[in-house]
mmCIF file of C-alpha atoms and ligand atoms in Angstrom:
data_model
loop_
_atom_site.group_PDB
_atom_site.id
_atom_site.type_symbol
_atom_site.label_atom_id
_atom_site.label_comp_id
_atom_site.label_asym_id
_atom_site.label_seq_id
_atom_site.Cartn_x
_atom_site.Cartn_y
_atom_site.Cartn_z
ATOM 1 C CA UNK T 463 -108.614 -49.076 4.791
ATOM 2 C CA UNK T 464 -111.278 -47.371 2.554
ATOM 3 C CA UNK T 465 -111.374 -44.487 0.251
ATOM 4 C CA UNK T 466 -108.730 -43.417 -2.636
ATOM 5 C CA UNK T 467 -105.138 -45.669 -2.123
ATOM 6 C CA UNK T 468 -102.556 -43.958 0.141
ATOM 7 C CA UNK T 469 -98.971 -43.011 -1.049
ATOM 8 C CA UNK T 470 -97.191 -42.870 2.142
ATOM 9 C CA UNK T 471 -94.127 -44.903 1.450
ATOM 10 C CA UNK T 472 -92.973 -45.148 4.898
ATOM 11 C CA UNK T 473 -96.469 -46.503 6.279
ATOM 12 C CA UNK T 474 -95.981 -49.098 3.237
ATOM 13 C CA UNK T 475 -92.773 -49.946 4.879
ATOM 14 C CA UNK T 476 -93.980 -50.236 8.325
ATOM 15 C CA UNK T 477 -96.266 -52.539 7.017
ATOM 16 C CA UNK T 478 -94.128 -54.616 5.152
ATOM 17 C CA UNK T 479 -92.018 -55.059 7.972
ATOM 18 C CA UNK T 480 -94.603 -56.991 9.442
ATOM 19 C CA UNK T 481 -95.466 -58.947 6.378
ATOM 20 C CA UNK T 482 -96.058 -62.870 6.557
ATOM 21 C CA UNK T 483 -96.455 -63.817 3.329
ATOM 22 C CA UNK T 484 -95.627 -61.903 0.288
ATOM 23 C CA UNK T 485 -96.874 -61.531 -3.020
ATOM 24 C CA UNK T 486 -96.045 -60.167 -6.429
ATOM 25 C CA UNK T 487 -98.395 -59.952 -9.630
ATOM 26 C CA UNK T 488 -96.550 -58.246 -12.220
ATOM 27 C CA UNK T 489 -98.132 -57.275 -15.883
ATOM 28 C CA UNK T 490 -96.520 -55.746 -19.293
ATOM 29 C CA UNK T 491 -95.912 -52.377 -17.022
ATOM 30 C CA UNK T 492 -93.162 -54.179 -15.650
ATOM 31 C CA UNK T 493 -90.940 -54.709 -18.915
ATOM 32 C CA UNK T 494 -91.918 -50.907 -20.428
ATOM 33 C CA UNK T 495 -88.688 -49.687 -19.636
ATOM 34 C CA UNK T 496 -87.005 -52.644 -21.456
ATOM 35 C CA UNK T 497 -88.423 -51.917 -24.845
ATOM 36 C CA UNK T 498 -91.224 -54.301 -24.816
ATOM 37 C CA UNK T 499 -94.491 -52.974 -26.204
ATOM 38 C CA UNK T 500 -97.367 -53.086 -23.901
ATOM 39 C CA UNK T 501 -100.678 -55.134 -25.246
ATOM 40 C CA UNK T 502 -103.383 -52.588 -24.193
ATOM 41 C CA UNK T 503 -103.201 -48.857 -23.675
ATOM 42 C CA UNK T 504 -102.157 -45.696 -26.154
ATOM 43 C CA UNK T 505 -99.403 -47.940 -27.900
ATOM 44 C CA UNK T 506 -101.206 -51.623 -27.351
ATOM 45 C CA UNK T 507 -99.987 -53.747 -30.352
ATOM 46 C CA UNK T 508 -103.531 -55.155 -30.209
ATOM 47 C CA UNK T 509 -104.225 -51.646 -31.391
ATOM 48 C CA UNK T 510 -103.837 -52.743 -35.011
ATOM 49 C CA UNK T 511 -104.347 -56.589 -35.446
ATOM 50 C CA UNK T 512 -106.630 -58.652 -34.382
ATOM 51 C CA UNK T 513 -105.213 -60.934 -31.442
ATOM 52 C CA UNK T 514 -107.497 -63.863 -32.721
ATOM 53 C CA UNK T 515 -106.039 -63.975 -36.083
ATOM 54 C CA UNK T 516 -102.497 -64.357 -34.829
ATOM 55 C CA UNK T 517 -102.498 -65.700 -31.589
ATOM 56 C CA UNK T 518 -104.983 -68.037 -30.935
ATOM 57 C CA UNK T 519 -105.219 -72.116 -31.494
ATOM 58 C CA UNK T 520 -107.671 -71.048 -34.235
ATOM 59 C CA UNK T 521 -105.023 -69.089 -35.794
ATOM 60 C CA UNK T 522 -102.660 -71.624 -35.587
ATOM 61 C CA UNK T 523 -104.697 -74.421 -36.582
ATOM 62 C CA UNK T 524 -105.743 -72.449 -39.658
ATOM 63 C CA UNK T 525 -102.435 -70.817 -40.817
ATOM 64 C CA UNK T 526 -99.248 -72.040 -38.197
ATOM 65 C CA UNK T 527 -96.800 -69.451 -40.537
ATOM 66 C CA UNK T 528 -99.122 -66.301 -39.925
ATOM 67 C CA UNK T 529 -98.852 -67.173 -36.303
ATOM 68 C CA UNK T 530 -95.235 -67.591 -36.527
ATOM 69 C CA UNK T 531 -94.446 -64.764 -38.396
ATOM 70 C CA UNK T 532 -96.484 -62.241 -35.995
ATOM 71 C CA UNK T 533 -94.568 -64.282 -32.695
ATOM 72 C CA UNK T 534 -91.130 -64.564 -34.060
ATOM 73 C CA UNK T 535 -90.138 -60.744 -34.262
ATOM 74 C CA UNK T 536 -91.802 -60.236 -30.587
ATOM 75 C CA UNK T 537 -89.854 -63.050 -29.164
ATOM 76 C CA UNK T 538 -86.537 -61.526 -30.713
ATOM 77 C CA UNK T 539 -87.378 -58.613 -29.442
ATOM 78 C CA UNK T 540 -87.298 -60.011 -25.818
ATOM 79 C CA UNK T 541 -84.082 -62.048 -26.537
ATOM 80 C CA UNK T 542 -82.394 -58.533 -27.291
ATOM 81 C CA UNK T 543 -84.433 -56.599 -24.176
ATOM 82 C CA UNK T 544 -82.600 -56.387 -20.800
ATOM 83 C CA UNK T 545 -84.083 -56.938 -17.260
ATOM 84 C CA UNK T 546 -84.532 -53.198 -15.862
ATOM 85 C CA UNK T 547 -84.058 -52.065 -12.420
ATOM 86 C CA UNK T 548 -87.885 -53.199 -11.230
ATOM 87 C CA UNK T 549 -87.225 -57.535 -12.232
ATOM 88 C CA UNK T 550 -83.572 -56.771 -10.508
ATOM 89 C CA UNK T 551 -84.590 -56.209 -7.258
ATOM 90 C CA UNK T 552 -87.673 -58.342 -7.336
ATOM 91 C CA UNK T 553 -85.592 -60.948 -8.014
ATOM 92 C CA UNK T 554 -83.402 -59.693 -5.640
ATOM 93 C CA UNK T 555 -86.141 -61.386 -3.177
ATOM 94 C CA UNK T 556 -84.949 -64.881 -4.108
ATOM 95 C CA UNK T 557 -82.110 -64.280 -1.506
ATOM 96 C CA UNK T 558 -82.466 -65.005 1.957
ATOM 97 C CA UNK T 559 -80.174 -62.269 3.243
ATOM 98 C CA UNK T 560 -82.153 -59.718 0.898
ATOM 99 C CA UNK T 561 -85.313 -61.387 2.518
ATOM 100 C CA UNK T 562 -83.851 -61.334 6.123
ATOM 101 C CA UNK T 563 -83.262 -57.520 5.640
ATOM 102 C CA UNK T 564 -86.254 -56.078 4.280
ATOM 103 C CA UNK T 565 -88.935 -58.646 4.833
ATOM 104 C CA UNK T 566 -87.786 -59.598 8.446
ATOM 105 C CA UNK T 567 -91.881 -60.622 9.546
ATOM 106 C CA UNK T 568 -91.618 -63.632 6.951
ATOM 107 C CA UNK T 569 -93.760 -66.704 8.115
ATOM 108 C CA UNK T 570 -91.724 -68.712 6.121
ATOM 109 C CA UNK T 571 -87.907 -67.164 5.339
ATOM 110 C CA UNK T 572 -86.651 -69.805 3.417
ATOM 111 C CA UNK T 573 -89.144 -69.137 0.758
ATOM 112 C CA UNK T 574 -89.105 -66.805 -1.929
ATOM 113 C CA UNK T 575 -92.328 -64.544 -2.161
ATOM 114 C CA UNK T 576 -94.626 -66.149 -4.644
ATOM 115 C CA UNK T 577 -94.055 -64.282 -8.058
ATOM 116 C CA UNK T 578 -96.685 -64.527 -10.731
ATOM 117 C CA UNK T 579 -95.815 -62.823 -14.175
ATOM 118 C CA UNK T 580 -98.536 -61.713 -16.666
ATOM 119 C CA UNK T 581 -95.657 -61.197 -19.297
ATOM 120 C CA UNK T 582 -93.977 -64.163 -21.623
ATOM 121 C CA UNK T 583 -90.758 -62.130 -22.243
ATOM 122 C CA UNK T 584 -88.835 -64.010 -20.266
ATOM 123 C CA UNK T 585 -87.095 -60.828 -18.541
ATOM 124 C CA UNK T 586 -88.167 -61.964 -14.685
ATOM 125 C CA UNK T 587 -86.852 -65.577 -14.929
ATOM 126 C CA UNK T 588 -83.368 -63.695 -16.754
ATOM 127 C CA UNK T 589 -83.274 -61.410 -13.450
ATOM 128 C CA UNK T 590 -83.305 -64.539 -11.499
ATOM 129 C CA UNK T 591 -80.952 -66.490 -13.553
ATOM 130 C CA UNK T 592 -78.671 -63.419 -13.502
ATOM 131 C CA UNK T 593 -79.278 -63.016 -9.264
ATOM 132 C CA UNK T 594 -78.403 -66.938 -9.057
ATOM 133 C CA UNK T 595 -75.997 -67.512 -10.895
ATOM 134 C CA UNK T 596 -72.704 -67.368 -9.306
ATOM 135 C CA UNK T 597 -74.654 -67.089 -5.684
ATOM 136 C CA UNK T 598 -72.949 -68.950 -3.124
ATOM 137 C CA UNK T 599 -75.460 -68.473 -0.680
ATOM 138 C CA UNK T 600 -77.660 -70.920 -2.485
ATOM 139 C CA UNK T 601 -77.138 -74.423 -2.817
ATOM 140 C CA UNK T 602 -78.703 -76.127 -6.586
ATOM 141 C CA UNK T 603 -82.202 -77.097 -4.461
ATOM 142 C CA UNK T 604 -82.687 -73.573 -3.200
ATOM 143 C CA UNK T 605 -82.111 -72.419 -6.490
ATOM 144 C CA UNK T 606 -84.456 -74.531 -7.884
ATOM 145 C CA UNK T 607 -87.106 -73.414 -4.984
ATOM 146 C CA UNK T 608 -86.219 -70.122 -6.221
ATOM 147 C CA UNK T 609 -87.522 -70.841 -9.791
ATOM 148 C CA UNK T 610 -90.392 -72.922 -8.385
ATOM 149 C CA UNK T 611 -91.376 -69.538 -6.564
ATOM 150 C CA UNK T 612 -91.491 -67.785 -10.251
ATOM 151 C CA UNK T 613 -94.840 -68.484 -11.886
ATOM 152 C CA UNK T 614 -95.185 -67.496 -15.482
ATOM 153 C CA UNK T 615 -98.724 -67.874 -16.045
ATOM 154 C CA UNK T 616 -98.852 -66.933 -20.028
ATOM 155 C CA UNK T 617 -95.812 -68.862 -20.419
ATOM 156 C CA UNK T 618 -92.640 -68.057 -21.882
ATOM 157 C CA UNK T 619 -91.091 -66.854 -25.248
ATOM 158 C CA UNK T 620 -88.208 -69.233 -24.540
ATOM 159 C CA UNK T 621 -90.575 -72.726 -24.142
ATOM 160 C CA UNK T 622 -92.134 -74.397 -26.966
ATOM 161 C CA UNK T 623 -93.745 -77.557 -27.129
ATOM 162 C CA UNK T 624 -94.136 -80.425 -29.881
ATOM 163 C CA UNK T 625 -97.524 -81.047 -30.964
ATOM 164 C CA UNK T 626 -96.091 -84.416 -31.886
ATOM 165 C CA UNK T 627 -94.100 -85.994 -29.023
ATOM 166 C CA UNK T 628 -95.485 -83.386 -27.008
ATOM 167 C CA UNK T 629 -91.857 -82.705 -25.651
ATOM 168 C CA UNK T 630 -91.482 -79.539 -23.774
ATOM 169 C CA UNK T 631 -88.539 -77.870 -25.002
ATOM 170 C CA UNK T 632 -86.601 -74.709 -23.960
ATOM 171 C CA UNK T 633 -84.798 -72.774 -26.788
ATOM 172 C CA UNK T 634 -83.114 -69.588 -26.467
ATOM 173 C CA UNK T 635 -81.484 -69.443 -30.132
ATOM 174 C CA UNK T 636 -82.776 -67.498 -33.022
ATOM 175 C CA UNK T 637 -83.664 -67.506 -35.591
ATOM 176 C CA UNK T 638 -85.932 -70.983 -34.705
ATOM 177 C CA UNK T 639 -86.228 -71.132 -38.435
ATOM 178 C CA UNK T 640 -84.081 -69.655 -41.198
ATOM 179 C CA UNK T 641 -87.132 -68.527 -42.990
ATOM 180 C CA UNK T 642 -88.463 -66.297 -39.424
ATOM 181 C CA UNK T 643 -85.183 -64.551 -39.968
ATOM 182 C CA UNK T 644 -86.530 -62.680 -43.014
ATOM 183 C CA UNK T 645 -88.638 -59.544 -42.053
ATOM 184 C CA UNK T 646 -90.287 -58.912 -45.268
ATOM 185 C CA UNK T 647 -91.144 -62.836 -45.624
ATOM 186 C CA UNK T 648 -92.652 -62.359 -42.033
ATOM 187 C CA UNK T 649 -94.746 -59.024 -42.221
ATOM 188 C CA UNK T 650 -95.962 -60.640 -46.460
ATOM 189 C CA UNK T 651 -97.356 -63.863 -44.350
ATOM 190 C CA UNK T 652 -98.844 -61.634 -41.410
ATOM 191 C CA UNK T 653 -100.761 -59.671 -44.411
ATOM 192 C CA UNK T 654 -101.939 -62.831 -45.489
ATOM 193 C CA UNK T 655 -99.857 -62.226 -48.984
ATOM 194 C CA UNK T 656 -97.613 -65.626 -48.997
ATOM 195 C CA UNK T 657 -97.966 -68.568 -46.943
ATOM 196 C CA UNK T 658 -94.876 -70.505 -45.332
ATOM 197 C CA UNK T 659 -95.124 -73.743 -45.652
ATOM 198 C CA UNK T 660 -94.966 -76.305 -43.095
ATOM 199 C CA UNK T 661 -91.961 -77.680 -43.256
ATOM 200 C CA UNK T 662 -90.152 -74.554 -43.522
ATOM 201 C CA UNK T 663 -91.713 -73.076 -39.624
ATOM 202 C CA UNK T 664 -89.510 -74.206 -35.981
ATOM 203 C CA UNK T 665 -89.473 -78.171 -35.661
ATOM 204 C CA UNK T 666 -89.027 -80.638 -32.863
ATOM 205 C CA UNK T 667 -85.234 -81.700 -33.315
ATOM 206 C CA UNK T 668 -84.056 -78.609 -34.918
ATOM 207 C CA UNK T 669 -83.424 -77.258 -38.533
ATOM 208 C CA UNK T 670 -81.302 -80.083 -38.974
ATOM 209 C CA UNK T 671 -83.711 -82.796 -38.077
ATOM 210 C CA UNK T 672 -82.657 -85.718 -40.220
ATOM 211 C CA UNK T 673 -85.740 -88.264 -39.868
ATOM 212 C CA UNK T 674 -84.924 -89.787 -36.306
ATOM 213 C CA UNK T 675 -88.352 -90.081 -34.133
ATOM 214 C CA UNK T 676 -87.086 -89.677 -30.706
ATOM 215 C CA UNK T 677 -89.064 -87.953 -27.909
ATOM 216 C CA UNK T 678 -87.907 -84.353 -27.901
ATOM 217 C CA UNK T 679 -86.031 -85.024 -31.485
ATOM 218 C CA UNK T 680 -88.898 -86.589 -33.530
ATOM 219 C CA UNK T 681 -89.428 -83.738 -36.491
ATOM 220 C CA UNK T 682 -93.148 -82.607 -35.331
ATOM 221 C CA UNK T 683 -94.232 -79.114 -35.629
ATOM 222 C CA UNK T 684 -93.508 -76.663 -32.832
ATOM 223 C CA UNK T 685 -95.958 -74.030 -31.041
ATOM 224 C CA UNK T 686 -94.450 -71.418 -28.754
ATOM 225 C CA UNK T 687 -95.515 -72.330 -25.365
ATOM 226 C CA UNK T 688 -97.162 -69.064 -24.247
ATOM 227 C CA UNK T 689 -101.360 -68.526 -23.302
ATOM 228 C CA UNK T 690 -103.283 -67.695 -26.419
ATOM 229 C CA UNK T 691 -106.438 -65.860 -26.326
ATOM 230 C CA UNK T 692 -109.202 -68.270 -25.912
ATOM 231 C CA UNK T 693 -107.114 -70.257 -23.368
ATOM 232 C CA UNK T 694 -106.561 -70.900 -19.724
ATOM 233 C CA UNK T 695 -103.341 -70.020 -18.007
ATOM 234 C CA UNK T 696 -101.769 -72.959 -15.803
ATOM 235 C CA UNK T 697 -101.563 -73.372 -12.252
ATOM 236 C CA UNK T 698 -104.396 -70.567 -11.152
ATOM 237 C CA UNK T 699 -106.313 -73.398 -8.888
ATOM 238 C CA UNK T 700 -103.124 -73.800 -6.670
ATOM 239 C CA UNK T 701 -102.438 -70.159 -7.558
ATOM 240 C CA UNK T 702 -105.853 -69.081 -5.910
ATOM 241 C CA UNK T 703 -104.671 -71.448 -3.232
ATOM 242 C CA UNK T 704 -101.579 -69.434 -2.337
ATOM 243 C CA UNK T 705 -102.793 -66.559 -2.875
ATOM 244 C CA UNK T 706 -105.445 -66.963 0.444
ATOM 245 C CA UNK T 707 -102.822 -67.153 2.815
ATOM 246 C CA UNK T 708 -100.389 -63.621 1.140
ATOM 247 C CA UNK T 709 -101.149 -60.959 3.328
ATOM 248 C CA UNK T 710 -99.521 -58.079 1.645
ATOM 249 C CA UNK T 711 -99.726 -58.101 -2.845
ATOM 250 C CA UNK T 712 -97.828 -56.193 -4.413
ATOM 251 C CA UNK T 713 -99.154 -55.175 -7.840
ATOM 252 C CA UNK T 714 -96.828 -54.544 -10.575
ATOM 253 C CA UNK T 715 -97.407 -52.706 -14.315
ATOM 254 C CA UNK T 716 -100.447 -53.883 -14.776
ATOM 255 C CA UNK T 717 -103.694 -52.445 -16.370
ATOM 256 C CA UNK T 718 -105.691 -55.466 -14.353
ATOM 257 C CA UNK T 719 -107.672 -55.759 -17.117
ATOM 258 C CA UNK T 720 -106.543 -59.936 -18.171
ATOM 259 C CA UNK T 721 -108.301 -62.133 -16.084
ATOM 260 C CA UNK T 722 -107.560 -64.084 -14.308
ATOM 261 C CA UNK T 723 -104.903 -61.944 -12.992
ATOM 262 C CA UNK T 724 -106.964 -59.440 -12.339
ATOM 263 C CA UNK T 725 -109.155 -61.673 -9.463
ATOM 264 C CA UNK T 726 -105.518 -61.777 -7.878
ATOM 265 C CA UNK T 727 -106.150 -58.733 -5.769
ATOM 266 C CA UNK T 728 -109.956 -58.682 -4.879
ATOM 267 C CA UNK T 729 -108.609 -62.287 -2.994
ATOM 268 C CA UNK T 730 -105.972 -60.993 -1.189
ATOM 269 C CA UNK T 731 -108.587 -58.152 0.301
ATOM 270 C CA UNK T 732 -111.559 -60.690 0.948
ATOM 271 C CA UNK T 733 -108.882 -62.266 3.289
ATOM 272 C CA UNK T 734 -108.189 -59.122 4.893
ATOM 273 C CA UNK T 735 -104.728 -58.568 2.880
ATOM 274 C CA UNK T 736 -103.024 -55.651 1.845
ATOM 275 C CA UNK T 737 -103.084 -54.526 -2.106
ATOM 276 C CA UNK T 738 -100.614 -51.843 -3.098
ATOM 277 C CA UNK T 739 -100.335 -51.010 -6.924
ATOM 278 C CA UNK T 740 -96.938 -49.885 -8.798
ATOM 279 C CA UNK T 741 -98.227 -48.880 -12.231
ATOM 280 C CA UNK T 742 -97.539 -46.038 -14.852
ATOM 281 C CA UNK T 743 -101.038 -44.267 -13.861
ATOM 282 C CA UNK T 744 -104.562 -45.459 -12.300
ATOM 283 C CA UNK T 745 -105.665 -49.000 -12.748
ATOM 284 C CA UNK T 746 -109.318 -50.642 -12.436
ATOM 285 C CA UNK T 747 -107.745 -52.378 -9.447
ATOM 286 C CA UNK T 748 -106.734 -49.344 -7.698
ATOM 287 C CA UNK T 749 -110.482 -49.574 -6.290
ATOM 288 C CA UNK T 750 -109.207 -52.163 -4.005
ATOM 289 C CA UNK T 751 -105.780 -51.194 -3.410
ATOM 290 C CA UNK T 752 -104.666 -49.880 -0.022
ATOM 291 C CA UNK T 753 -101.388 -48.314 -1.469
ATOM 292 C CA UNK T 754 -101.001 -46.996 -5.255
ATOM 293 C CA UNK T 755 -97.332 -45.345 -6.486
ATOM 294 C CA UNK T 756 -98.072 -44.161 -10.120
ATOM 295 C CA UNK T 757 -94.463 -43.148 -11.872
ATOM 296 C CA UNK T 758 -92.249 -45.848 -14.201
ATOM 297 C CA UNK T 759 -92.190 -48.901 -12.500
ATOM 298 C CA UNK T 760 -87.956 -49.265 -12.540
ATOM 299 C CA UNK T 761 -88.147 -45.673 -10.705
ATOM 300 C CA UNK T 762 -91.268 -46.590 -7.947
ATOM 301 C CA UNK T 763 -90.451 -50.323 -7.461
ATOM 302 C CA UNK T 764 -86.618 -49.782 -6.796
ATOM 303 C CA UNK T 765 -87.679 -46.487 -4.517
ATOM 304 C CA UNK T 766 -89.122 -48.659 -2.032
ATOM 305 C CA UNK T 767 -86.862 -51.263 -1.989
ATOM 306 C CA UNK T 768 -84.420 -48.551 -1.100
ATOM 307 C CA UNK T 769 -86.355 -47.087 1.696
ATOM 308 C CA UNK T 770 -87.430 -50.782 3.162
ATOM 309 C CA UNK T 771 -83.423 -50.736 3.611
ATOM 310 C CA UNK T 772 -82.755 -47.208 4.813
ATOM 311 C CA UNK T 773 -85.769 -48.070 7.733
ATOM 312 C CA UNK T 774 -84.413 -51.329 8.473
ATOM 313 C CA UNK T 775 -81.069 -50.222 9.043
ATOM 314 C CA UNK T 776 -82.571 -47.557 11.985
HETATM 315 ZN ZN1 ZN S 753 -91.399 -83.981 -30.899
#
């Protein structure tokens, strides 16, 4: 296809009917509609700090409180955000019946559609969690495939590791630190007008880490496990590897302008794929995109989930 992106829902369907190999990108778009702020664009909370002064190694190297008091807030604010109507039916996907219905031309129908997230809220891996649980169609190792198909690539506000042991750890209480708790402390050390000290920021073991020096328990200073600026996101070799053999991608809230993410799509045309783009208005990678639907993404995403079914059931 050539020239500006099509809308025609129905020919997106026919198409997908066909589909061998699925794949989703989806960016900060994707979690509007559940409160969290986008990075870039009219409202971008780079808009008013410098990203290298509060997330970066640099940054944390430097000052690990500043970082912690600009992160902690954010990550509350995703522990208190819901999954909207777009991550439900995604994840949705991570059934086979759901898979068998709409994406009958599956290659592979045991496996989930690879799904790569821009966004560290945690909100798509929730959606799965909440589709899972309870699932009886599933047995644990499908489940786990399921999660294996789910690709955070900036990591997560829920996984931290220890610079110490280097445990990987997975925390979903809050505060992580009685002195995060405190908004005024927080926004003073982000202004760079008090400095929390060391021992008071999130440690391996736990607030009430009492000296032991166990892997996973040993007292060493956390970091959130999420991408900082300045470093690489995980997994994009085997990622780029995938990605040769998706046929149709469907992009989701995204402004395509974080790289590598943004190399996602111009793959999946070189190898003769099919790009459609779900995004709030025009994106840089609508150039390439066969398909664009510009509206909320829990309105456009959902809409064509809906009509995939209404078709199939003809
Ligand atoms: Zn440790």
């Amino acid at each position: 296809m050539s020239g500006a992106p099509s809308s025609d829902l129905d020919a997106l369907c026919e198409i997908l009917a066909r589909c061998k190999c699925l794949g989703i990108s989806t960016g900060a778009g994707l979690s509007a509609a559940s409160g969290i702020q986008t990075y870039r664009g009219a409202d971008g909370q780079w808009n008013n700090i410098d990203p290298m002064s509060v997330a970066s190694l640099e940054a944390f190297t430097a000052n690990p409180g500043k970082v912690w008091a600009f992160f902690h807030p954010k990550r509350d604010k995703c522990i208190r955000a819901q999954p909207n109507a777009a991550h439900n039916v995604l994840a949705s996907l991570s059934l086979p019946s759901v898979r068998k219905e709409l994406l009958p031309g599956l290659s592979d129908p045991e496996k989930p559609p690879l799904y790569v997230t821009q966004n560290f809220d945690g909100l798509c891996r929730r959606a799965l969690d909440a589709t899972l649980e309870g699932n009886t169609e599933l047995d644990n190792d499908e489940k786990a495939t399921a999660h294996g198909r789910l690709i955070e690539m900036h990591g997560s506000c829920y996984r931290f590791l220890c610079l110490q042991c280097k445990a990987l750890k997975t925390l979903t209480h809050t505060p992580l630190a009685t002195v995060l708790a405190d908004e005024a402390t927080t926004k003073r050390a982000i202004a760079d007008e008090l400095t929390i000290p060391v021992e008071q920021l999130p440690r391996c073991g736990g607030e009430e880490w009492a000296g032991s020096n166990r892997h996973g328990r040993c007292g060493g200073p956390l970091r959130p496990a999420i991408t900082w600026f300045g470093e690489v996101p995980e997994g994009q070799g085997e990622l780029v590897r995938v990605l040769t053999k998706v046929d149709v991608l469907l992009v989701i809230g995204t402004t395509s302008l974080v790289h590598p993410a943004a190399s996602y799509a111009a793959t999946v045309k070189k190898n003769g794929g099919v790009v459609v783009v779900f995004n709030l208005g025009q994106t840089k990678s609508d150039e390439v995109a066969d398909f664009a639907f510009y509206g909320p993404c829990e309105e456009t995403v959902p809409r064509l989930f809906e009509r995939l079914r209404e078709l199939n059931k003809k």
